[in-house]
XYZ file of C-alpha atoms in Angstrom:
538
model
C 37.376 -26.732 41.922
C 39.052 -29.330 39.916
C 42.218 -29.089 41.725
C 39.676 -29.539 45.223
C 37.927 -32.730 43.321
C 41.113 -34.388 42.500
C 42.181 -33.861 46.030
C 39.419 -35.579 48.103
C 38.573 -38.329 44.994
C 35.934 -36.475 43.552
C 34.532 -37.739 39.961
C 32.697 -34.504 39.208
C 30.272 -35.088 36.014
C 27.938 -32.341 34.670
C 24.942 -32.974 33.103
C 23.465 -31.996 29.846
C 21.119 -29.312 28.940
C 17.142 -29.939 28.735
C 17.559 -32.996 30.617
C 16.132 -32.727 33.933
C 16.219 -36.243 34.481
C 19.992 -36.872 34.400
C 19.131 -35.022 37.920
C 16.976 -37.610 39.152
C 17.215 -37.753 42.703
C 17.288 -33.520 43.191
C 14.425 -33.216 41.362
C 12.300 -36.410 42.872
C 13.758 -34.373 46.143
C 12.495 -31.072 45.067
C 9.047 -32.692 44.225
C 8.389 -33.902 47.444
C 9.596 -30.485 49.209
C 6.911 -28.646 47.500
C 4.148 -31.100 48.121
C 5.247 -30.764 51.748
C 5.240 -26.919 51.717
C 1.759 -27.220 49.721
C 0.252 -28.433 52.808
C 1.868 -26.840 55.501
C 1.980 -22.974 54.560
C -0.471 -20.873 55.860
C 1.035 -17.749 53.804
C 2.259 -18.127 50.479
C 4.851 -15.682 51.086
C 6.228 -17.105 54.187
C 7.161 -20.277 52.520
C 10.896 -19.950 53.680
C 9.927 -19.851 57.170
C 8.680 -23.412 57.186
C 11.616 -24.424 55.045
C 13.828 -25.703 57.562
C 11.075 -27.571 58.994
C 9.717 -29.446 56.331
C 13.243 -30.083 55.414
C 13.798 -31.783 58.627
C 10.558 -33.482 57.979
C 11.944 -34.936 55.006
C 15.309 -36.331 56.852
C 14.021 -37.822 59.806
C 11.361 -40.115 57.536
C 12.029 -43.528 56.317
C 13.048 -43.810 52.593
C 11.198 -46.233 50.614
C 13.988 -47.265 48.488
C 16.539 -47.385 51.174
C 14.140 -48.354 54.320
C 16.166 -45.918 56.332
C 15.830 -42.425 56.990
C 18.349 -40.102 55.253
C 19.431 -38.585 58.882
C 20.577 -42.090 59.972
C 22.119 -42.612 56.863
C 24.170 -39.690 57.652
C 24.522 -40.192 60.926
C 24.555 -43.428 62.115
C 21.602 -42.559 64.390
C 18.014 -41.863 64.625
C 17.078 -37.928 64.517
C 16.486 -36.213 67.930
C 12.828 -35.330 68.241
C 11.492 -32.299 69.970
C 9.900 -34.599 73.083
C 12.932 -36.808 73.021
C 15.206 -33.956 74.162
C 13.400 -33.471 77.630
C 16.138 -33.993 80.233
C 15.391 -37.058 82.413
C 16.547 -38.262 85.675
C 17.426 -41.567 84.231
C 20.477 -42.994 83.003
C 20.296 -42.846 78.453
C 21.141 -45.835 77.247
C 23.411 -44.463 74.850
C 26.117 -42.936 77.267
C 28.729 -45.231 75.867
C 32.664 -44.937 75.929
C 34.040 -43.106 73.136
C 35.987 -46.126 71.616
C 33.104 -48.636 72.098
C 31.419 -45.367 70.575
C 33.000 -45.419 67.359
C 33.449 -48.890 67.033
C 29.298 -49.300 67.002
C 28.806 -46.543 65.053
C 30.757 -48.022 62.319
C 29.751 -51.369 62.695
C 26.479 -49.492 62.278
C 26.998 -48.135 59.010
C 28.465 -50.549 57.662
C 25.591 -52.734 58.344
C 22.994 -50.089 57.051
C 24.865 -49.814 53.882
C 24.783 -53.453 53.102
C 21.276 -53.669 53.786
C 19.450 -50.670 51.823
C 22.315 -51.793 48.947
C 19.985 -54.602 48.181
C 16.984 -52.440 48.753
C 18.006 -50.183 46.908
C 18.734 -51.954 43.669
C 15.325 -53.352 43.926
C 13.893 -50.482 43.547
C 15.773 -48.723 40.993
C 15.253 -51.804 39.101
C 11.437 -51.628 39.113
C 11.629 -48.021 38.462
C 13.672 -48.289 35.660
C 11.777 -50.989 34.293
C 8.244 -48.846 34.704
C 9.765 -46.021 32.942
C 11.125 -48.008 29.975
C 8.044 -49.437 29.378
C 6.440 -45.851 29.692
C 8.754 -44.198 27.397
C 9.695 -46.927 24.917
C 13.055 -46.060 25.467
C 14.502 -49.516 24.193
C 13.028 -48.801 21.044
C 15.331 -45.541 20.855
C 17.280 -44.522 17.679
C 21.195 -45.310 18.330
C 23.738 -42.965 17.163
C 27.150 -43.440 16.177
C 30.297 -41.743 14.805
C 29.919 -39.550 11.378
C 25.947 -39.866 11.312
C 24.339 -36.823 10.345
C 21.700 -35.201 12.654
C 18.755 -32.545 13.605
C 19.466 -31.470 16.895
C 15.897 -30.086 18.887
C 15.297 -26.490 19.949
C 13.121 -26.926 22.920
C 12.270 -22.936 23.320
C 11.229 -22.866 19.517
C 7.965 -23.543 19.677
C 7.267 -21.253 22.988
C 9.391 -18.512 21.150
C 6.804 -18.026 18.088
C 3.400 -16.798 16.969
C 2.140 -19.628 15.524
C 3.464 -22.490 17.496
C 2.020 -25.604 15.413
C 3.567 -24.285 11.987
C 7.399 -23.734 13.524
C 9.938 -26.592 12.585
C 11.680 -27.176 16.073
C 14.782 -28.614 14.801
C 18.177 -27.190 13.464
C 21.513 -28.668 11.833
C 22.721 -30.628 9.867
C 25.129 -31.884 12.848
C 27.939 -34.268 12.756
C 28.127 -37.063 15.766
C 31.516 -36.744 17.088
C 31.388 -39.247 19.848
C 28.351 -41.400 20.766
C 27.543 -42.893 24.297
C 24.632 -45.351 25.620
C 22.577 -42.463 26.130
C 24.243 -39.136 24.574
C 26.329 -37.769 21.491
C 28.355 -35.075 20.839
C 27.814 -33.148 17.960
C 28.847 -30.293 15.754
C 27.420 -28.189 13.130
C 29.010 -29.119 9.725
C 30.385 -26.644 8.201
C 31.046 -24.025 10.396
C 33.658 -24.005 12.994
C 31.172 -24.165 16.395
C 31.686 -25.614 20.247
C 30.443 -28.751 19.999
C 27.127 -29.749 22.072
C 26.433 -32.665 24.609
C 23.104 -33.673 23.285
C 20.653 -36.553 24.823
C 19.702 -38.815 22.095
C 15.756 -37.998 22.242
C 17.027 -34.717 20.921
C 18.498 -35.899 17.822
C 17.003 -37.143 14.838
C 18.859 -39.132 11.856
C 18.996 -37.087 8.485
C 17.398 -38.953 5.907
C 20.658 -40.301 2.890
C 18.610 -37.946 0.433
C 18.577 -34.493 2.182
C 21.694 -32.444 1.434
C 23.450 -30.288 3.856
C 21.321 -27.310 3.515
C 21.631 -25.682 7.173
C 18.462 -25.435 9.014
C 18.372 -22.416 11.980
C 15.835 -21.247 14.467
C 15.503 -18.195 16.008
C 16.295 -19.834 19.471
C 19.686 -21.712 20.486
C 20.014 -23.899 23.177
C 21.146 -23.010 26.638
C 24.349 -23.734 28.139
C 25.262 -23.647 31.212
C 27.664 -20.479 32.629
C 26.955 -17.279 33.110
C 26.256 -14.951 30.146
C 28.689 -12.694 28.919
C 27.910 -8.879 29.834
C 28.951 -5.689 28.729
C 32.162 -5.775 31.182
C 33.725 -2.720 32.618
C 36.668 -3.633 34.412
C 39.055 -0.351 35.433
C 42.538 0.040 34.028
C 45.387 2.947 34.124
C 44.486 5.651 35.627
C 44.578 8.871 33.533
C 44.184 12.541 35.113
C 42.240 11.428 38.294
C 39.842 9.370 35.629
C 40.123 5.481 35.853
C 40.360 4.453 31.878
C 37.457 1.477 31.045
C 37.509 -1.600 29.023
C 34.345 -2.953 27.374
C 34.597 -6.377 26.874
C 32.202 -8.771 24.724
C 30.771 -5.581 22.915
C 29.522 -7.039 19.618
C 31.000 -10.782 19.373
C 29.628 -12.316 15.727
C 30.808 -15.947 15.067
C 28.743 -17.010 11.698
C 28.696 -17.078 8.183
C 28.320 -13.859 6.326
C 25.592 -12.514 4.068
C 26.094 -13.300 1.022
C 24.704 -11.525 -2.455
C 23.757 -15.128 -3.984
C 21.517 -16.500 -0.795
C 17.607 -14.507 -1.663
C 17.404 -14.965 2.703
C 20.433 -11.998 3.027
C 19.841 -8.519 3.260
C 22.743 -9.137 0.478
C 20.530 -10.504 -1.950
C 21.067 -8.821 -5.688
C 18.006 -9.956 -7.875
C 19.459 -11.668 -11.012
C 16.773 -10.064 -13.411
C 15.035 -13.346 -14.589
C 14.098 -16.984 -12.614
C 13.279 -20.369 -14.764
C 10.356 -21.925 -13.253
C 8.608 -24.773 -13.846
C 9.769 -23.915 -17.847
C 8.990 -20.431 -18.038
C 11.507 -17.387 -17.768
C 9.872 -14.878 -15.251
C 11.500 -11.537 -15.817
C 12.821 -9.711 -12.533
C 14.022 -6.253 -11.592
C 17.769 -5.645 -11.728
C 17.998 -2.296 -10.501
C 15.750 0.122 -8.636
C 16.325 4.105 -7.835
C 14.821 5.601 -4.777
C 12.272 7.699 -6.523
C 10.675 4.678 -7.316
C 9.922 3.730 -3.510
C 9.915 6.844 -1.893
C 8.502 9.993 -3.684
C 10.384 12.912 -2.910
C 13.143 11.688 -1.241
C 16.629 13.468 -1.401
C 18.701 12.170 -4.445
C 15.860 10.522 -5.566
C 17.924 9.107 -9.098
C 19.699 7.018 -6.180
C 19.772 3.546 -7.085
C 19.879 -0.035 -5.090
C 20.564 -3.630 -5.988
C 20.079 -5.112 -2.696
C 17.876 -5.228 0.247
C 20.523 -3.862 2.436
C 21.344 -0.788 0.525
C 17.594 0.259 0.306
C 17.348 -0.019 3.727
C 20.779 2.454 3.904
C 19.011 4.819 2.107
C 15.647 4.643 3.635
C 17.849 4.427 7.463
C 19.585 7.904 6.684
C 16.212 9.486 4.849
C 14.284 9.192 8.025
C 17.057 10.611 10.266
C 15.734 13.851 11.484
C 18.854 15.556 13.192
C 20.687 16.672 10.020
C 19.899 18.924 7.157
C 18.881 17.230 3.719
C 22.773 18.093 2.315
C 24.156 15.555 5.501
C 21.716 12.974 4.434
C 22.553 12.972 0.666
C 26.212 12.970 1.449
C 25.570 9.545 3.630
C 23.536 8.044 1.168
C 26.568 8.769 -1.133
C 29.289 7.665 1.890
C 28.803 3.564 1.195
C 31.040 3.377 4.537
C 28.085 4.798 6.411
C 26.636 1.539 7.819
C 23.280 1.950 9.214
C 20.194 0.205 9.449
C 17.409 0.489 11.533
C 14.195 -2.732 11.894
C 12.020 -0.729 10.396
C 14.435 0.287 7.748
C 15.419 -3.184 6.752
C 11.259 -4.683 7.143
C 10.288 -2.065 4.667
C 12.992 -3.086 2.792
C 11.853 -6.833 2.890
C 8.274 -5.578 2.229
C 9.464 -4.211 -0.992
C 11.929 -6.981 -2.173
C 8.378 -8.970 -1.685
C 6.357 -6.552 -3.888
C 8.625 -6.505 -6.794
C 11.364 -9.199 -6.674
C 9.872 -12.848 -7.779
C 12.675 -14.464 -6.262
C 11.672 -12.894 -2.856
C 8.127 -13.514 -3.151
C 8.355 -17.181 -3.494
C 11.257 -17.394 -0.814
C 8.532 -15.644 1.476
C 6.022 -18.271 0.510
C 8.018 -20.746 1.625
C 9.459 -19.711 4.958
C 5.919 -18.713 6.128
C 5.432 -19.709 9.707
C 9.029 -20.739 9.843
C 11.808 -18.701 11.597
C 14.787 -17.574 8.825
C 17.801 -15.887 10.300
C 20.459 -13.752 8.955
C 24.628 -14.229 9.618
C 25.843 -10.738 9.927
C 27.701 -8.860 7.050
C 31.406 -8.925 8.251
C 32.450 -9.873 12.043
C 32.797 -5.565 12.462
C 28.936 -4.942 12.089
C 27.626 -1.706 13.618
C 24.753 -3.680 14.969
C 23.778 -7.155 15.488
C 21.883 -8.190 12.766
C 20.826 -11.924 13.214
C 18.827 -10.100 16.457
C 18.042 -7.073 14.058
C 16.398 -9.433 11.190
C 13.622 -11.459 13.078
C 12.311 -7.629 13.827
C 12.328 -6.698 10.291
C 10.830 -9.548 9.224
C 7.951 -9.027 12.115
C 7.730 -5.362 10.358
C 7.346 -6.704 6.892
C 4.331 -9.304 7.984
C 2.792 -6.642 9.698
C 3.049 -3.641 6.580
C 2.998 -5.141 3.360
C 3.963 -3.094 0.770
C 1.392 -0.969 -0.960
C 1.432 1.982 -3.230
C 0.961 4.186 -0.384
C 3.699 2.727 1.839
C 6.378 5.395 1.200
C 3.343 7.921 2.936
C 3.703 6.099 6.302
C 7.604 6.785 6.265
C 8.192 9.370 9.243
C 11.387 10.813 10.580
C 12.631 9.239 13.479
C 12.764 11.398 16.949
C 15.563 12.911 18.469
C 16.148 12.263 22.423
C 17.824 15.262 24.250
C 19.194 14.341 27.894
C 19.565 17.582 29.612
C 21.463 18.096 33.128
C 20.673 19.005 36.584
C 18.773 22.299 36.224
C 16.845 22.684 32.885
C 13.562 21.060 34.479
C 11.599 23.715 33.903
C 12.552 24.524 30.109
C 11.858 21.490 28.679
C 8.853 22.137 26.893
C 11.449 24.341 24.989
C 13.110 21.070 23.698
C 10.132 19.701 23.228
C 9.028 19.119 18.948
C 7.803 16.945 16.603
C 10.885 15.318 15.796
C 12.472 15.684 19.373
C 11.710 14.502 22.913
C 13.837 16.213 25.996
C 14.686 14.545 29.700
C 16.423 15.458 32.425
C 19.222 13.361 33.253
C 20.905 14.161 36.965
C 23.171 10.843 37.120
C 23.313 8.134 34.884
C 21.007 6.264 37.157
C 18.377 8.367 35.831
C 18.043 6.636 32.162
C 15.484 4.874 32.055
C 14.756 1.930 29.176
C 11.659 3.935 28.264
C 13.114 6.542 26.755
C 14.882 3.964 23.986
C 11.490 2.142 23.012
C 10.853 4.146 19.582
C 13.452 4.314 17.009
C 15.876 7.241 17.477
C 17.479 9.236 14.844
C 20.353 10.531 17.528
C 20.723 10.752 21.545
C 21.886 13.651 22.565
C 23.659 13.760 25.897
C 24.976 16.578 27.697
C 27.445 15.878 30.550
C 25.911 15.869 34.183
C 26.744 18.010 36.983
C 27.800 15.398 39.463
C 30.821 12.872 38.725
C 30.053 9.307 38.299
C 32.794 6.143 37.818
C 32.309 3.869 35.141
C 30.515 1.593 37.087
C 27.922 3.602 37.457
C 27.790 4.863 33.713
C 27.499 1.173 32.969
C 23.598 0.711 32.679
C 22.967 4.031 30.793
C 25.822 3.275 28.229
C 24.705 -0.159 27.724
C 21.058 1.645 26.740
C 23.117 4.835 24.621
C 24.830 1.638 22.474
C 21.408 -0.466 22.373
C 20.151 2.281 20.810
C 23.007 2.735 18.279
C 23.041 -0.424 17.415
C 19.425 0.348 16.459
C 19.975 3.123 13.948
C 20.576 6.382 16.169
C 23.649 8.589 16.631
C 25.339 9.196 20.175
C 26.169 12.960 20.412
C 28.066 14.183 23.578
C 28.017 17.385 24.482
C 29.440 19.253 27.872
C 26.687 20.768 30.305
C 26.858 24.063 32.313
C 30.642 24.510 33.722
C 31.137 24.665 37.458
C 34.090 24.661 39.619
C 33.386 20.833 41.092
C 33.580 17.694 38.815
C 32.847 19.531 35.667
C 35.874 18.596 34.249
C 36.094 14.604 35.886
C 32.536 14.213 33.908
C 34.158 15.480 30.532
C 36.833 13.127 31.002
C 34.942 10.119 31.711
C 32.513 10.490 28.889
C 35.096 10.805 26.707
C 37.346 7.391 27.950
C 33.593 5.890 27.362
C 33.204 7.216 23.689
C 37.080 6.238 23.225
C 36.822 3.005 24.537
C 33.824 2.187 22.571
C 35.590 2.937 19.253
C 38.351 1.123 20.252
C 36.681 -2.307 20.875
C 33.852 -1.662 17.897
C 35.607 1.121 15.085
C 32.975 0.520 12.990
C 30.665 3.131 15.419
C 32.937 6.112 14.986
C 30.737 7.354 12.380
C 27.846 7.777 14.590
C 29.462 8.230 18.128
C 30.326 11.827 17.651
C 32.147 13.697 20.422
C 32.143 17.162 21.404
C 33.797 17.079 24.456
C 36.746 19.538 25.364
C 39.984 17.460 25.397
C 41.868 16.488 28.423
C 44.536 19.236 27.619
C 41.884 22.356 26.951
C 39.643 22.749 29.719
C 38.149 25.934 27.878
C 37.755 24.818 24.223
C 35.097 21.944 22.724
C 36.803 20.077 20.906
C 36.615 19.126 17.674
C 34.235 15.906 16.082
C 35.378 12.665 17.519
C 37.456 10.602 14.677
C-alpha cells in the first residue's frame, strides 16, 4: 500500500483513536445516509435494498458547501435521471465531437473547481468558527515536549460498576512530540509503543504529584487487527501437519513485586507506623489457620500468592490427598485459580492492616496487577480484576473456609459412550460427548475446573479445526485446571492420525508456553508405538 501511495502521489494520513471527528466529512456523510434510510425503509431489515438508492439520492443533490452536486463534481455532468433516459426522436444537444468533448469537459471542471473553492472556504470557515465557539476550543491546554500527562480511558467508565466513583485517566506519560492539535506520548518508565493522543485527552500533571503510575482496567484501542491464537501448518511429520501457536501468552509489564501491598507478591512486614502509632501485623500464617482440615495443615504462607497456591491445589478434586500435599510442597507448581486468589485477597483484608487500608483506598477504583515473570501459566492482570470481584462479593468471615468446595472435573468422551454417561456422572465430575472438536462448546468451561479430561475422537480432524476447542482446553488452564489426554476406542481408520495430532497440539503448546507442562499431561501412545500409552508428558 505504501509502495501504491508513493506511486500515484498519495499522502496517506491515519487518524487517531477516539476521535471521530478527524473523520469529518465520512461521518457528516454517514449522518445524512441514515436520516435518508430513516425515512425511506419500509422494513428495517431490508435496509440494504434501498442502499444504492438513497446513495444515488445523495450524489445527484446539490451540496451546500460546494453548490454542486457530488456526481458533477465527479463527472463533469449532471446525473442521468430515470425520465431523462427515455429515447427521443430528437437530436441531444450534447452529441458533441470527442475533442470538442474533452476540451468542454475540462474547461468544465476547471471552472467548477474555482467556483465551489470559494464556496467552500466560506463555509468551512463559519463552521469552524460555530464549533470553536461551541467547544471553547481556543481556550485548550497546549502541550509541548517533556510535559508530563494523564492520558483518558474513554471505555473506563462504561467498563465498571459504579461509573461516577471510577478515575478515567491513566499515566504518568511523557510528550514526545507535540502538534497544533495532537501529542505523542509514552508511559514513563516502562518501555511501551508510544500513543497518538488528541489533546482533549490529555491533562497536565500538577509539579507536586510524583510519578506514581496510575492504570485502569481498560486500554485504549488501536487500530489493526487483534492478535489470535495462530495456527499456521509447518513440516509435515507421519501424514500429521506439525502446528505453531503463535501469540500464546504475550506479557509486556512490570512484575509483582513483594514490597507493592497491590501484588499478589505482597509479604506483610509485621508492623505499620500510622499517624504515630505502631500497629502490629501478621508475619506469617499456616493453613490450618484459614482452612480447617486441610492437608498439611502446619503449611505456612507469607504472601497472597502462595495462599492462593495452596488453597488452588486443596480444591483440586482429580488427585488423591498425597498428590495435593506433594504440590503444595512443589513451589514450581504454579497455579492459581479467581476464586483462589479473591479468597486470598479476602483474607489479606481480614488480617493484614496494610491490606485493609490499601482496600479502603482503591474502593470504586480499578487496581491491576503486572504478572509475576513474562513465563506466567496464566494471565494474571485479566485473572486479578476477577479476584478482586470475588473478594467484594465474599468477605472473609469465620465461616469462609466452609464455603470452600472442590472444583469439578470435565470428562469429554468420544463417539459412542452416549448412553453411559450418567456413569461419569458425580459430584465432583461432569461427562460430554465430544464427536469432533466442533462439538466443545464454551458452556462446558463456565465453572472452575480442577482438570479436562479428553479422550481422542474417532474421526481425524487438522489443526484448523482443533483450533476453537484448544483455544477453550488452554482458557481453561490458564484458569486453574489440568489438560489430560487420553486415547479413545482403537479402530482401523484415523485412530492413529488423531493420536498424533493431539499430541503435536500438547507439544507445541509446551514449546511456546513451558511453564504448562506441569498441568498438560499426556497419555498418548508415541508416534513409534502404536500399541503402548505412553508415558506422562515431560
Amino acid at each position: 500500500m505504501a509502495v501504491l501511495c508513493q506511486f500515484m502521489g498519495i499522502d496517506q494520513k491515519f487518524t487517531k483513536g477516539y476521535c471521530p471527528r478527524e473523520n469529518g466529512l465520512t461521518e457528516r456523510v454517514n449522518g445524512t445516509i441514515v436520516r435518508m434510510l430513516k425515512k425511506k425503509t419500509v422494513v428495517p431489515a431490508e435496509w440494504d435494498k434501498i442502499l444504492p438508492t438513497v446513495v444515488y439520492a445523495y450524489n445527484a443533490s446539490e451540496h451546500r458547501a460546494t453548490g454542486e452536486s457530488p456526481h458533477f463534481l465527479v463527472y463533469g455532468r449532471d446525473p442521468k435521471y430515470p425520465s431523462g433516459v427515455i429515447p427521443t426522436e430528437q437530436l441531444s444537444p450534447y452529441i458533441v465531437d470527442y475533442d470538442n468533448y474533452k476540451t468542454e469537459l475540462l474547461c468544465g471542471l476547471n471552472l467548477a473547481q474555482e467556483l465551489i473553492s470559494e464556496s467552500s472556504k466560506e463555509y468551512r470557515d463559519k463552521m469552524k468558527e460555530n464549533y470553536d465557539r461551541k467547544w471553547k476550543t481556543n481556550r485548550s491546554t497546549i502541550f509541548k515536549t517533556g510535559d508530563r500527562v494523564y492520558m483518558k480511558l474513554p471505555a473506563e467508565k462504561s467498563k465498571a460498576r459504579h461509573p461516577k466513583l471510577v478515575t478515567e485517566w491513566s499515566g504518568p506519560f511523557r510528550v514526545l512530540e507535540a502538534s497544533n492539535n495532537s501529542a505523542l506520548v509514552t508511559l514513563i518508565g516502562e518501555n511501551e509503543e508510544p500513543h497518538r493522543v488528541q489533546f482533549d485527552h490529555l491533562v497536565k500533571v500538577p509539579s507536586e504529584i510524583d510519578n506514581t503510575p496510575l492504570f485502569g482496567a481498560t486500554n485504549r484501542g488501536k487500530r489493526g487487527r487483534r492478535k489470535v491464537l495462530a495456527i499456521r501448518q509447518g513440516r509435515n511429520m507421519g501424514g500429521v501437519n506439525k502446528i505453531i501457536f503463535a501469540n500464546f501468552f504475550n506479557f509486556s509489564a512490570p512484575l509483582s513485586t513483594i514490597g507493592n501491598v497491590r501484588h499478589v507478591d505482597w509479604r506483610c512486614p509485621g508492623q505499620l507506623m500510622h499517624n504515630g502509632q505502631l500497629v502490629q501485623c501478621s508475619l506469617e500464617t499456616t493453613v490450618k489457620d484459614v482452612i480447617q482440615n486441610a492437608p498439611l495443615s502446619s503449611f505456612s504462607f507469607s504472601s497472597p500468592y502462595e495462599l492462593a497456591r495452596n488453597i488452588a491445589v486443596i480444591t483440586q478434586s482429580h488427585v488423591p490427598d498425597n498428590w495435593r500435599i506433594a504440590r503444595m510442597l512443589d513451589s514450581s507448581y504454579d497455579i492459581v485459580t479467581p476464586s483462589s486468589l479473591g479468597r486470598a485477597i479476602a483474607y489479606y483484608r481480614s488480617h493484614c492492616i496494610h491490606s485493609t487500608l490499601a482496600s479502603v483506598i482503591d474502593a470504586g477504583n480499578s487496581v491491576n496487577c503486572p504478572p509475576r515473570s513474562c513465563q506466567d501459566p496464566y494471565h494474571l492482570p485479566q485473572l486479578f480484576p476477577q479476584a478482586i470481584a470475588f473478594a467484594n462479593r465474599n468477605p472473609w468471615t469465620a465461616a469462609s473456609w466452609n464455603q470452600l468446595k472442590p472444583r469439578k472435573t470435565l470428562v469429554l468422551l468420544p463417539e459412542g459412550f452416549d448412553e453411559t454417561l450418567k456413569c461419569f456422572e458425580s459430584e465432583m465430575m461432569t461427562a460430554k460427548v465430544m464427536r469432533t472438536p466442533e462439538d466443545v462448546d464454551p458452556e462446558w468451561f463456565e465453572e472452575e475446573l480442577s482438570a479436562v479430561v479428553v479422550f481422542s475422537p474417532f474421526s481425524c480432524a487438522d489443526a484448523l479445526r482443533w483450533r476453537s476447542a484448544w483455544v477453550l482446553f488452554m482458557q481453561a488452564v490458564a484458569q486453574g485446571a489440568e489438560l489430560i489426554a487420553l486415547p479413545g476406542p482403537q479402530d482401523d481408520d484415523g485412530w492413529g492420525k488423531t493420536i498424533d495430532m493431539m499430541r503435536d497440539l500438547m507439544e507445541e503448546t509446551v514449546a511456546q508456553r513451558p511453564s504448562l507442562a506441569p498441568r498438560l499431561r499426556c497419555l498418548l501412545p508415541l508416534k513409534s508405538e502404536n500399541n503402548v500409552i505412553g508415558a506422562g508428558f515431560k
